[in-house]
CSV table of C-alpha atoms in Angstrom, one decimal:
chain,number,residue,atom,x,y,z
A,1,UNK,CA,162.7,11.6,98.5
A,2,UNK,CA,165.1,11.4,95.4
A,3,UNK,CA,164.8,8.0,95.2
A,4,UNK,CA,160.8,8.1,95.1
A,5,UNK,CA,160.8,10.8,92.7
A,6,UNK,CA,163.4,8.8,89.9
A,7,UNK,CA,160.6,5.1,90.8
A,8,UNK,CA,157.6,7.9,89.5
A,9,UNK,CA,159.6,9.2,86.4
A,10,UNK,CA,160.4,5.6,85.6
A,11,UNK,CA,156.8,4.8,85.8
A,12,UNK,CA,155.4,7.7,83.9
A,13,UNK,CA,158.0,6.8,81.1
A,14,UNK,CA,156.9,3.2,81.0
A,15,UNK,CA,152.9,4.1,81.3
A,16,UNK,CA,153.6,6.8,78.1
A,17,UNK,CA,155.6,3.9,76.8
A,18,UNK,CA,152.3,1.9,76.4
A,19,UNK,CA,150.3,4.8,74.6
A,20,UNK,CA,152.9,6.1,71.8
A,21,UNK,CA,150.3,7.2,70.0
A,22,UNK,CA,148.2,9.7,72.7
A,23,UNK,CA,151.8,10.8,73.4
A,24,UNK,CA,153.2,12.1,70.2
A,25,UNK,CA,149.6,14.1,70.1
A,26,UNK,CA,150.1,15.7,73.5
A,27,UNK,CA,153.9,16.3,73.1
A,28,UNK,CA,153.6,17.7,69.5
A,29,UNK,CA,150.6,19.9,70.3
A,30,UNK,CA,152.7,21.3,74.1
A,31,UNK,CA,155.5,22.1,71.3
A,32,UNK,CA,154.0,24.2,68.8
A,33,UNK,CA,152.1,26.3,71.7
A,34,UNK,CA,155.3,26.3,73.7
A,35,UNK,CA,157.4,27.0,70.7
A,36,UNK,CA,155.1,30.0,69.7
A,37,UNK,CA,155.1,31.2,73.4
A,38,UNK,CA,158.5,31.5,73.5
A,39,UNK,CA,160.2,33.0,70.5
A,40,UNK,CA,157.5,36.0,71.0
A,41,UNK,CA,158.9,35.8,74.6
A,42,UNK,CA,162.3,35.8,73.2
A,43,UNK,CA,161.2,39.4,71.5
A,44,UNK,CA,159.4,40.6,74.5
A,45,UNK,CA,163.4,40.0,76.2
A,46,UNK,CA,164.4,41.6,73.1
A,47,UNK,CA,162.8,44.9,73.5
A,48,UNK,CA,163.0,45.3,77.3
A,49,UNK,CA,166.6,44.2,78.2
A,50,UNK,CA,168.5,44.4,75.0
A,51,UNK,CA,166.7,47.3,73.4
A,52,UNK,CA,170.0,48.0,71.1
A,53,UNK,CA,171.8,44.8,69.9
A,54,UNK,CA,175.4,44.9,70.6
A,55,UNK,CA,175.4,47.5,73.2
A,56,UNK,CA,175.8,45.2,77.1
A,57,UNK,CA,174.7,48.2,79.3
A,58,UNK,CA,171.4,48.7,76.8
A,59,UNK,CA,168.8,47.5,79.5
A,60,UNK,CA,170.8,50.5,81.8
A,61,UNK,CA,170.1,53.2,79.6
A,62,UNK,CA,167.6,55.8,80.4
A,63,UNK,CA,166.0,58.6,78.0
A,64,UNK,CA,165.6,61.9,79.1
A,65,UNK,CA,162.7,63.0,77.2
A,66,UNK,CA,161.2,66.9,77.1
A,67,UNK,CA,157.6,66.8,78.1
A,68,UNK,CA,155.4,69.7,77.1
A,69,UNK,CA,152.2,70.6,78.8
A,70,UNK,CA,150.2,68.9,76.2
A,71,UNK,CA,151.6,65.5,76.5
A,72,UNK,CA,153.6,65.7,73.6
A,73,UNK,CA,157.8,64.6,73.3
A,74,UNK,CA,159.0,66.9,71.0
A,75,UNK,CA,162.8,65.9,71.3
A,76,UNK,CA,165.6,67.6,72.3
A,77,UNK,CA,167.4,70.5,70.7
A,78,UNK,CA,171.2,70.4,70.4
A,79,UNK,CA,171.9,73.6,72.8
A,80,UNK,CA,169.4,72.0,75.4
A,81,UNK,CA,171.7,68.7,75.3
A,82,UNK,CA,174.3,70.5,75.6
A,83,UNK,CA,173.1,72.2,78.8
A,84,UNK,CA,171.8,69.0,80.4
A,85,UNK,CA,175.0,67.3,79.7
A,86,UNK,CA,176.8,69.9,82.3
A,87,UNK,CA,173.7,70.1,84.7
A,88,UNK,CA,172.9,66.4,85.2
A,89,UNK,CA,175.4,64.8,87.5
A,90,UNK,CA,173.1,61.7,89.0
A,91,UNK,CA,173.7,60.6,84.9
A,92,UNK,CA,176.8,59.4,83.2
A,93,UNK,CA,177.5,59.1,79.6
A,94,UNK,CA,174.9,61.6,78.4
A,95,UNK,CA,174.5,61.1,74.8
A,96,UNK,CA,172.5,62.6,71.9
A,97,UNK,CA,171.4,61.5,68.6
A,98,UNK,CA,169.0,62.2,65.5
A,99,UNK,CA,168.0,59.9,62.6
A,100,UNK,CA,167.7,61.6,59.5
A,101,UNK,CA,167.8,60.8,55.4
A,102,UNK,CA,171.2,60.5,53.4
A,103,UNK,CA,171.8,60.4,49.5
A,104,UNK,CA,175.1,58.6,49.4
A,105,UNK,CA,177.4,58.8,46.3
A,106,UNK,CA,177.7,61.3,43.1
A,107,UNK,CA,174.9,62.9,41.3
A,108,UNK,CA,172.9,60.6,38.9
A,109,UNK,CA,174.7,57.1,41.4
A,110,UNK,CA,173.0,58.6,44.7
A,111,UNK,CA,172.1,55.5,46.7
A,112,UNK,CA,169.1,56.5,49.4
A,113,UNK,CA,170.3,55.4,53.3
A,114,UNK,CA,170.2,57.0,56.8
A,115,UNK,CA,172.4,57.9,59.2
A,116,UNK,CA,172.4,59.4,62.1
A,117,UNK,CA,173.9,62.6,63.7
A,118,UNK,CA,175.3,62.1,66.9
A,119,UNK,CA,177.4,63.6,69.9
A,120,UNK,CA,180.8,63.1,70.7
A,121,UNK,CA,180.9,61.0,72.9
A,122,UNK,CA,178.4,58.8,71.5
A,123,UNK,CA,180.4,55.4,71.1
A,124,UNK,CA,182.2,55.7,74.0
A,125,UNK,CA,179.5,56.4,76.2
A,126,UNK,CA,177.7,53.1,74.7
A,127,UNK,CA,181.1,51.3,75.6
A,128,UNK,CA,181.7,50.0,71.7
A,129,UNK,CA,184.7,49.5,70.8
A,130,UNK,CA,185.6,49.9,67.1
A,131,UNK,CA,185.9,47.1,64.9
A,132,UNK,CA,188.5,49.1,62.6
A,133,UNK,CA,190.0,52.8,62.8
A,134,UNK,CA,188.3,55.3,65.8
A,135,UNK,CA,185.1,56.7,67.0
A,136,UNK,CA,184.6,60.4,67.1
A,137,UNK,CA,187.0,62.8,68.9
A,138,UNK,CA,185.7,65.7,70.8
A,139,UNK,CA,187.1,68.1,68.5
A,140,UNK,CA,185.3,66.8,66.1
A,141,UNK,CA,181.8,67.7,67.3
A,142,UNK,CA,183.0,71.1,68.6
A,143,UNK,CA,183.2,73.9,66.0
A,144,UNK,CA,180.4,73.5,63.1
A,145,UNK,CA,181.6,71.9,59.6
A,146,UNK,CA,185.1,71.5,61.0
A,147,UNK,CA,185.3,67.5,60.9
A,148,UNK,CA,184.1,66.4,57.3
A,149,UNK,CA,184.4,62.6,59.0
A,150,UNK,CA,182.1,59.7,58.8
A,151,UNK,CA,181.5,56.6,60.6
A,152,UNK,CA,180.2,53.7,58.7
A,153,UNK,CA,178.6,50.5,59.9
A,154,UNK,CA,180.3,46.7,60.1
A,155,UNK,CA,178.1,45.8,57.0
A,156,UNK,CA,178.6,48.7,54.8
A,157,UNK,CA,181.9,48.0,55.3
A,158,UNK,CA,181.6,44.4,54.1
A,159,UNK,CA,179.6,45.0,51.4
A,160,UNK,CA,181.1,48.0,49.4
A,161,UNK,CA,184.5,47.6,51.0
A,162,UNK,CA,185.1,44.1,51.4
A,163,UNK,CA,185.9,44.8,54.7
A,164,UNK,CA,189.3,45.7,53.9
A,165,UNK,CA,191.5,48.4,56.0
A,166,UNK,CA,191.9,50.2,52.8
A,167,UNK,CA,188.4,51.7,53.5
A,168,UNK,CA,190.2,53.8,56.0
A,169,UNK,CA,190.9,57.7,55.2
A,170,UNK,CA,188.7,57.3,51.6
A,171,UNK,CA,185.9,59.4,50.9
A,172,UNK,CA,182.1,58.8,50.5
A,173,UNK,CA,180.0,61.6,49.6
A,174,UNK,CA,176.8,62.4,51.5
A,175,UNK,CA,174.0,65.0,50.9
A,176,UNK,CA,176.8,66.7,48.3
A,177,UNK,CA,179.6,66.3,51.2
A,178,UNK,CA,182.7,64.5,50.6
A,179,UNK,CA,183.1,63.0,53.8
A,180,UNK,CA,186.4,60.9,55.0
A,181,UNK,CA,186.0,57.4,56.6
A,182,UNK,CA,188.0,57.2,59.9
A,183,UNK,CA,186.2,54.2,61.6
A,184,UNK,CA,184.0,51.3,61.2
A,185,UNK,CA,181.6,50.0,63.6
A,186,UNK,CA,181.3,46.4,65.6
A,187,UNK,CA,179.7,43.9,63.8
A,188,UNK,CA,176.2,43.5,65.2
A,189,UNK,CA,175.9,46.9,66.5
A,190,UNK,CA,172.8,49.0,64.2
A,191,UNK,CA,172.7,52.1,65.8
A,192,UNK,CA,170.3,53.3,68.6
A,193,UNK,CA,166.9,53.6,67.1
A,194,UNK,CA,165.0,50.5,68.0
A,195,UNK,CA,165.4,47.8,65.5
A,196,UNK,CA,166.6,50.5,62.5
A,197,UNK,CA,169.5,49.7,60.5
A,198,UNK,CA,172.0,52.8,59.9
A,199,UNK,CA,174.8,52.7,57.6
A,200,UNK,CA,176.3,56.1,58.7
A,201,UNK,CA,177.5,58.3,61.8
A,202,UNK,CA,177.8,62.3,61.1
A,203,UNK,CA,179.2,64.8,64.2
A,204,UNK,CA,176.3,66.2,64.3
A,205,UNK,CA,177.7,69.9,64.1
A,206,UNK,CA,177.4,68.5,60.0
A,207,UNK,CA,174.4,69.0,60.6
A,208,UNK,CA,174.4,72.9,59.1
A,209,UNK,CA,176.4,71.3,55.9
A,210,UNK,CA,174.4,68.2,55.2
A,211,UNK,CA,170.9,69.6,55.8
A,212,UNK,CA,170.9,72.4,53.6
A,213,UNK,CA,172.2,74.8,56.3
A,214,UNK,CA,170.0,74.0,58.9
A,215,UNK,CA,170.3,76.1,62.4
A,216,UNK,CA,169.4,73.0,64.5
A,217,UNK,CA,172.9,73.8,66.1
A,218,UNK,CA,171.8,77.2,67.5
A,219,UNK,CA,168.1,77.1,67.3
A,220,UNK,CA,166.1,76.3,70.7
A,221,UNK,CA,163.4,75.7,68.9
A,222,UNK,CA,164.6,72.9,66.5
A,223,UNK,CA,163.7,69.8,68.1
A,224,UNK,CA,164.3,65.8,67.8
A,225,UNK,CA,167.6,64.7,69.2
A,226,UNK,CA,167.3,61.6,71.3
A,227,UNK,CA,169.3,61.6,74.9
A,228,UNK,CA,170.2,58.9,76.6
A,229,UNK,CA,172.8,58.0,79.6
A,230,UNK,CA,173.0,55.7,82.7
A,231,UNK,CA,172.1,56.6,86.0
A,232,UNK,CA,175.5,57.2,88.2
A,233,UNK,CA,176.4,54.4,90.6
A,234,UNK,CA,176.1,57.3,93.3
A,235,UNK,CA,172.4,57.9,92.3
A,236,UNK,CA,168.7,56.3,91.8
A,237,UNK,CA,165.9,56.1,89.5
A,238,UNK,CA,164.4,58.7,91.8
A,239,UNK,CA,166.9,61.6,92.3
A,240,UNK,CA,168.0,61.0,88.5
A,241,UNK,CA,164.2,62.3,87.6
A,242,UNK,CA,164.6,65.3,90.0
A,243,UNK,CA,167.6,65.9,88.5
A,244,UNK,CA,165.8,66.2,85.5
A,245,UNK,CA,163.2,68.0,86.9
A,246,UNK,CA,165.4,71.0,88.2
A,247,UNK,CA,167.4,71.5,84.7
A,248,UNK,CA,164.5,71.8,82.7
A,249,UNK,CA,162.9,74.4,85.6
A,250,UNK,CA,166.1,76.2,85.5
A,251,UNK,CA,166.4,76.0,81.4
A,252,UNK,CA,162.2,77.0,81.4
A,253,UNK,CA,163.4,80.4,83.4
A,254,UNK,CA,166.6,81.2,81.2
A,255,UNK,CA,164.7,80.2,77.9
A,256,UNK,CA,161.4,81.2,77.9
A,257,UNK,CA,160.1,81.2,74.8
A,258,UNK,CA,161.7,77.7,73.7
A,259,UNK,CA,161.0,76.0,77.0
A,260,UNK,CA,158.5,77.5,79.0
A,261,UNK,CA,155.8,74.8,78.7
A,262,UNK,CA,158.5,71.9,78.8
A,263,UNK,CA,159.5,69.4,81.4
A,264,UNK,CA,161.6,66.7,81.9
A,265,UNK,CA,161.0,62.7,82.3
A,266,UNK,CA,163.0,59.9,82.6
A,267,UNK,CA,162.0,56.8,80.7
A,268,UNK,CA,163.6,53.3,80.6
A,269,UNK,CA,164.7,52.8,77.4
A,270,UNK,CA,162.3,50.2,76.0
A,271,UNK,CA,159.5,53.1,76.8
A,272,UNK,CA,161.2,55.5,73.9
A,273,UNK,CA,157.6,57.9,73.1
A,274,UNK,CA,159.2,57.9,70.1
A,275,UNK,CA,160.1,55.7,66.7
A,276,UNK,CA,159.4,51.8,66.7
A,277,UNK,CA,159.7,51.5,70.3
A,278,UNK,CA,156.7,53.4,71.0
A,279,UNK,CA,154.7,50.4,69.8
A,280,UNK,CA,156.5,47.5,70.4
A,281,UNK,CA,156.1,46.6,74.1
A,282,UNK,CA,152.5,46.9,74.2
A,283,UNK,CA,152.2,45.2,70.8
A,284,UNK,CA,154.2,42.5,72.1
A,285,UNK,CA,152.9,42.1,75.8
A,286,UNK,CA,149.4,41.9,73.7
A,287,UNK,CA,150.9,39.2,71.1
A,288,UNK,CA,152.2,37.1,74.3
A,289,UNK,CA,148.9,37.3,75.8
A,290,UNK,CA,147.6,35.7,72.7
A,291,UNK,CA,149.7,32.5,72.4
A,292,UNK,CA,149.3,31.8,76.1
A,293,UNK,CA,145.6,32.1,75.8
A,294,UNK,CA,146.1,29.3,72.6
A,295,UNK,CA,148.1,27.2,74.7
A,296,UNK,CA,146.0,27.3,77.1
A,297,UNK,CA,142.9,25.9,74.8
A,298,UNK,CA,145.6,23.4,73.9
A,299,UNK,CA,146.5,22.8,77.4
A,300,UNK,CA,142.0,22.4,77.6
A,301,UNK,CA,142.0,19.7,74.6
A,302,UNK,CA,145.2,17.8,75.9
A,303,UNK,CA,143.5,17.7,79.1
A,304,UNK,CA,140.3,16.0,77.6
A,305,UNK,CA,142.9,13.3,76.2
A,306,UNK,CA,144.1,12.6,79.6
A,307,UNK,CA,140.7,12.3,81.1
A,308,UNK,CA,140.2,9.8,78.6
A,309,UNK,CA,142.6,7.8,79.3
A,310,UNK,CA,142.2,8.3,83.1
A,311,UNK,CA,138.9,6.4,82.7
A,312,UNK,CA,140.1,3.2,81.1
A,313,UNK,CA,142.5,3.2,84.3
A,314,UNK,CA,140.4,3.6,87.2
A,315,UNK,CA,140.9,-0.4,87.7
A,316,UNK,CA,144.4,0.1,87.6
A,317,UNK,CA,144.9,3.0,90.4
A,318,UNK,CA,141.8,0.9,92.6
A,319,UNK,CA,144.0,-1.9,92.8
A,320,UNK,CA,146.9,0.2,93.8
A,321,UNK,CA,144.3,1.8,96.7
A,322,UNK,CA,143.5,-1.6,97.7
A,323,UNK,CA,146.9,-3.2,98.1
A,324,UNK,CA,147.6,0.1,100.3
A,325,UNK,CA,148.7,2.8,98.4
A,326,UNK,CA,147.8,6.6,99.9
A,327,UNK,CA,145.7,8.9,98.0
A,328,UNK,CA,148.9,11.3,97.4
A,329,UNK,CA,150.8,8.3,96.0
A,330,UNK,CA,148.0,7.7,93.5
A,331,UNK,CA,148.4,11.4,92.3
A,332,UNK,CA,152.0,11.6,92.7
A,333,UNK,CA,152.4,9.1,90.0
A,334,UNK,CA,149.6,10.8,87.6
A,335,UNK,CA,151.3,14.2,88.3
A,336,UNK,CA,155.1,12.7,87.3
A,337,UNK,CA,153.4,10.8,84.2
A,338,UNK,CA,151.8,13.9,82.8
A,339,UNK,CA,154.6,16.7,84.1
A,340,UNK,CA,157.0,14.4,82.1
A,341,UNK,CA,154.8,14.8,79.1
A,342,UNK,CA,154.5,18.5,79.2
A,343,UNK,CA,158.3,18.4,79.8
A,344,UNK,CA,158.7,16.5,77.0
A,345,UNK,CA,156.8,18.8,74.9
A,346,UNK,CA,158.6,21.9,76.6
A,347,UNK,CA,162.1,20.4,75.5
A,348,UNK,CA,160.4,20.2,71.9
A,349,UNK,CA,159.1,23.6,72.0
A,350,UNK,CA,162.1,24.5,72.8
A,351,UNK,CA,164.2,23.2,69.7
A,352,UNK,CA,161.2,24.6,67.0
A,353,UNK,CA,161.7,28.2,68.7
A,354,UNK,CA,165.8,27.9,68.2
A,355,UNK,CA,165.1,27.0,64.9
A,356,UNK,CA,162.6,29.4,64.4
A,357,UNK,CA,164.4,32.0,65.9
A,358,UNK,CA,167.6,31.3,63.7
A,359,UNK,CA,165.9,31.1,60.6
A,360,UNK,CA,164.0,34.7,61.1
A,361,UNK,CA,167.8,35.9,61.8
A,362,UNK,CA,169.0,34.3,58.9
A,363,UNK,CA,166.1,36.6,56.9
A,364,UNK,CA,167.8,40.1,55.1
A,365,UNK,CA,166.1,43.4,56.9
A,366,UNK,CA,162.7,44.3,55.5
A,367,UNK,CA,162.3,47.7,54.4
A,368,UNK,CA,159.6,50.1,55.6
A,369,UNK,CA,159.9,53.2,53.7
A,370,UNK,CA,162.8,52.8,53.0
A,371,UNK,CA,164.3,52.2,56.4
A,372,UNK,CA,166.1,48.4,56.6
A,373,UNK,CA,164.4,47.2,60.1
A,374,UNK,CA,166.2,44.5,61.9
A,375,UNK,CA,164.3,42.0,64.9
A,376,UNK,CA,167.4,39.9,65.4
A,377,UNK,CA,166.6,38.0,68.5
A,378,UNK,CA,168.0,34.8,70.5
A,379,UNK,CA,167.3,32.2,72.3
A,380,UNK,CA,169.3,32.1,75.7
A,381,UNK,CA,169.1,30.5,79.1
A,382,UNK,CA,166.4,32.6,80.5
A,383,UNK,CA,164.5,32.0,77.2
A,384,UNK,CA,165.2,28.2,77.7
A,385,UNK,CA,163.6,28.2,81.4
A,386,UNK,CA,160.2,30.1,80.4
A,387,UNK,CA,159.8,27.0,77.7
A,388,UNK,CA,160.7,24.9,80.9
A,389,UNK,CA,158.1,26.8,83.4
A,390,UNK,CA,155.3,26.9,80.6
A,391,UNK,CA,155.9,22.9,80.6
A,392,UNK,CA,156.1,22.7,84.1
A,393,UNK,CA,152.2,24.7,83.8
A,394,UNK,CA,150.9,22.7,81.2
A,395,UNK,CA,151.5,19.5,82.9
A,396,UNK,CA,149.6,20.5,86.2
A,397,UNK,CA,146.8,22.0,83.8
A,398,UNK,CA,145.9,18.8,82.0
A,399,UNK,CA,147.5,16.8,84.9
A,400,UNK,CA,145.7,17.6,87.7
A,401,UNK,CA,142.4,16.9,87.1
A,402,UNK,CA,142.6,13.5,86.4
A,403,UNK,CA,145.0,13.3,89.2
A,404,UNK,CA,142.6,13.9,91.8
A,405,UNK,CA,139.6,12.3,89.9
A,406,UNK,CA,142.0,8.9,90.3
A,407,UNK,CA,143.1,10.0,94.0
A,408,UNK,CA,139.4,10.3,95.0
A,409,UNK,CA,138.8,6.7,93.6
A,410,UNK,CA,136.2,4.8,95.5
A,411,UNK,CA,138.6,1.4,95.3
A,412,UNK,CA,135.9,-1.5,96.6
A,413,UNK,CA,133.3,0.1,93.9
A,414,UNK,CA,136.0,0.4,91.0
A,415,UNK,CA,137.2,-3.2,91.7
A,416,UNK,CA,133.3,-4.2,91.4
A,417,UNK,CA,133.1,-3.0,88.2
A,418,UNK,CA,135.8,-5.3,86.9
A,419,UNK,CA,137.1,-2.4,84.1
A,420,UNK,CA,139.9,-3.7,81.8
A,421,UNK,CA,143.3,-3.0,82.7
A,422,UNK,CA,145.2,-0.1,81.1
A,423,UNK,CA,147.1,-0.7,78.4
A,424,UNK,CA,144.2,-3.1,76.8
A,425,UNK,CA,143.0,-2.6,73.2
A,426,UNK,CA,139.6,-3.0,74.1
A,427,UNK,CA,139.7,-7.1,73.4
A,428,UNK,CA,138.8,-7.9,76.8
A,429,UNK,CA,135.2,-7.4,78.1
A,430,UNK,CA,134.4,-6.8,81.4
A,431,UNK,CA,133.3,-9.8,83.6
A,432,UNK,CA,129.9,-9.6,85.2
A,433,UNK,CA,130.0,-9.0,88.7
A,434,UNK,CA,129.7,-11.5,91.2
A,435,UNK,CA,127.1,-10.7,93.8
């Protein structure tokens, strides 16, 4: 079975051999609609299992997200987070965090950047591990204003630092808070809203100091935390939502007039209701829907090529038929001359989407509003086989047709006819038929 598979590669290679030019079309044209297909897959893998770059348990992560009756996902307050945290046992690592605006540096040097406010146990429930100093200590993120201390990310670091460990205990001010430096986080970790760019990680019991003494600490009613956690080993997707279910009953009866109309939902993380994430998967699912459709039209024109040359090599496969060869044989060999194509172009694709994808990488973060948005994405093994599977469909697209067109070849009738062999320029005419 090998065997007769390596005799019908080597065939296909010497048949495509013989038309260098038809080839380069087909391969060139599989590898710009493969390429295209697969660095938008490549995003589509972005979104759904690495959501946040630089965090490995990112595709684990679920949001619990308050519903109210309307539809709506208002966010989180800090005292409900704080109340979930104890209640919800089926989750681990329950974590909270809220984006909001900085003004780094003195007055008339204020630099504009975000940050984000977080939870204790924020880091270490994403498993990071810092790339210089320490993470927040519960303490820390206990008493309000108590812990003037700042995070700050890898780049920052690089950039107005140098990356030296001098950074360490100085002071940056933020908001009109002098705030000390007691860690720096892992290169290539951005923080947890999808695709933003944060520079800066506040306790958020700051919050009151850095926000012109808001009362988000205390206040049921102040809304837009983000939590997140895994599911326990112990637990399922399931129970973790009725989980969720009972603590926001229970919170609904002991809080009325903050959460009386709220409930609780579970969402993979990639489903965020709020921020960029609320867009991207259906944007993207739409987008890959797209650039299958165009390879498919190029799959349609390759296919015409192929019937083409199918024709000028009906003599060809007749006297194969004639000398014995079965029907399946005949389309065998078609099927391993055009799936060798389409793998050919695959392989291509394949390169152009790694070279794509680095050079988009390589790209500084665009700025919307203000906000530096990354889309760093890459292009891995799994990414590698979908080129391979779209080659794999290409190849029977245009392949099979002319397959079985050939298969079905009346051989005594095609002989008759006397049609030049394939590989012929066209010099040779055909012989009248002798009757």
């Amino acid at each position: 079975m090998i065997a007769q598979i390596v005799r019908d590669l080597r065939h296909a290679a010497r048949a495509i051999a013989r038309m260098p030019g038809k080839a380069a079309v087909v391969i060139g044209s599989l590898a710009v609609g493969i390429a295209a297909n697969t660095v938008v897959f490549s995003w589509v893998q972005a979104v759904v299992f690495k959501p946040i770059p630089g965090v490995s348990i990112a595709s684990r992560l679920h949001l619990v997200e308050p519903r109210t009756e309307a539809g709506l996902y208002p966010g989180m307050s800090w005292p409900e987070y704080r109340d979930l945290r104890a209640r919800l046992r089926s989750m681990e690592g329950l974590l909270a965090f809220r984006m909001i605006p900085l003004y780094v540096g003195e007055s008339g040097r204020v630099d504009r950047s975000t940050g984000l406010l977080v939870s204790d146990n924020y880091f270490t429930g994403l498993g990071l591990t810092p790339a210089l100093g320490r993470f927040l200590r519960a303490d820390e993120v206990e008493t309000p204003g108590t812990a003037p201390v700042v995070v700050i990310s890898y780049s920052y670091w690089q950039t107005r630092y140098g990356g030296s460990p001098a950074a360490l205990g100085q002071t940056v001010r933020v908001n009109g808070v002098d705030l000390t430096i007691v860690g720096v986080t892992p290169r290539g970790f951005h923080g947890t809203v999808m695709r933003l760019v944060f520079d800066f990680w506040l306790p958020a019991t700051l919050a009151p100091a850095v926000l012109n003494g808001s009362r988000e600490l205390d206040d049921r009613r102040v809304r837009g935390y983000t939590v997140t956690g895994t599911i326990a080993n112990a637990a399922n997707a399931a129970q973790a939502q009725a989980d969720v279910e009972q603590a926001m009953r229970e919170l609904a009866a002991a809080f009325p007039e903050s959460n009386r109309t709220v409930r609780g939902e579970l969402l993979p993380y990639w489903r965020s209701p709020r921020g960029p994430q609320r867009m991207m998967g259906t944007s993207l699912a739409i987008l890959q829907v797209i650039m299958l459709l165009l390879l498919l039209a190029v799959c349609g024109n390759t296919a015409n090529l192929v019937l083409a040359r199918a024709s000028a090599r009906q003599r060809e496969m007749a006297m194969r038929l004639a000398l014995g060869a079965g029907r399946w044989r005949v389309a065998s060999l078609l099927l391993a001359e055009n799936s060798l194509l389409a793998l050919a172009g695959a392989a291509g694709g394949a390169v152009i989407a790694v070279w794509g994808t680095r050079m988009l990488n390589a790209m500084p973060p665009l700025r919307v509003r203000g906000i530096p948005v990354s889309f760093e994405t890459s292009v891995d093994p799994m990414t590698i086989a979908f080129a391979m599977l779209l080659g794999v469909g290409c190849g029977l697209a245009f392949g099979l047709a002319p397959a079985l067109q050939l298969a079905r070849l009346d051989a005594q009738q095609a002989l008759r006819a006397d049609l030049p062999v394939s590989g012929d320029t066209g010099s040779r005419r055909p012989r009248p038929s002798m009757r």
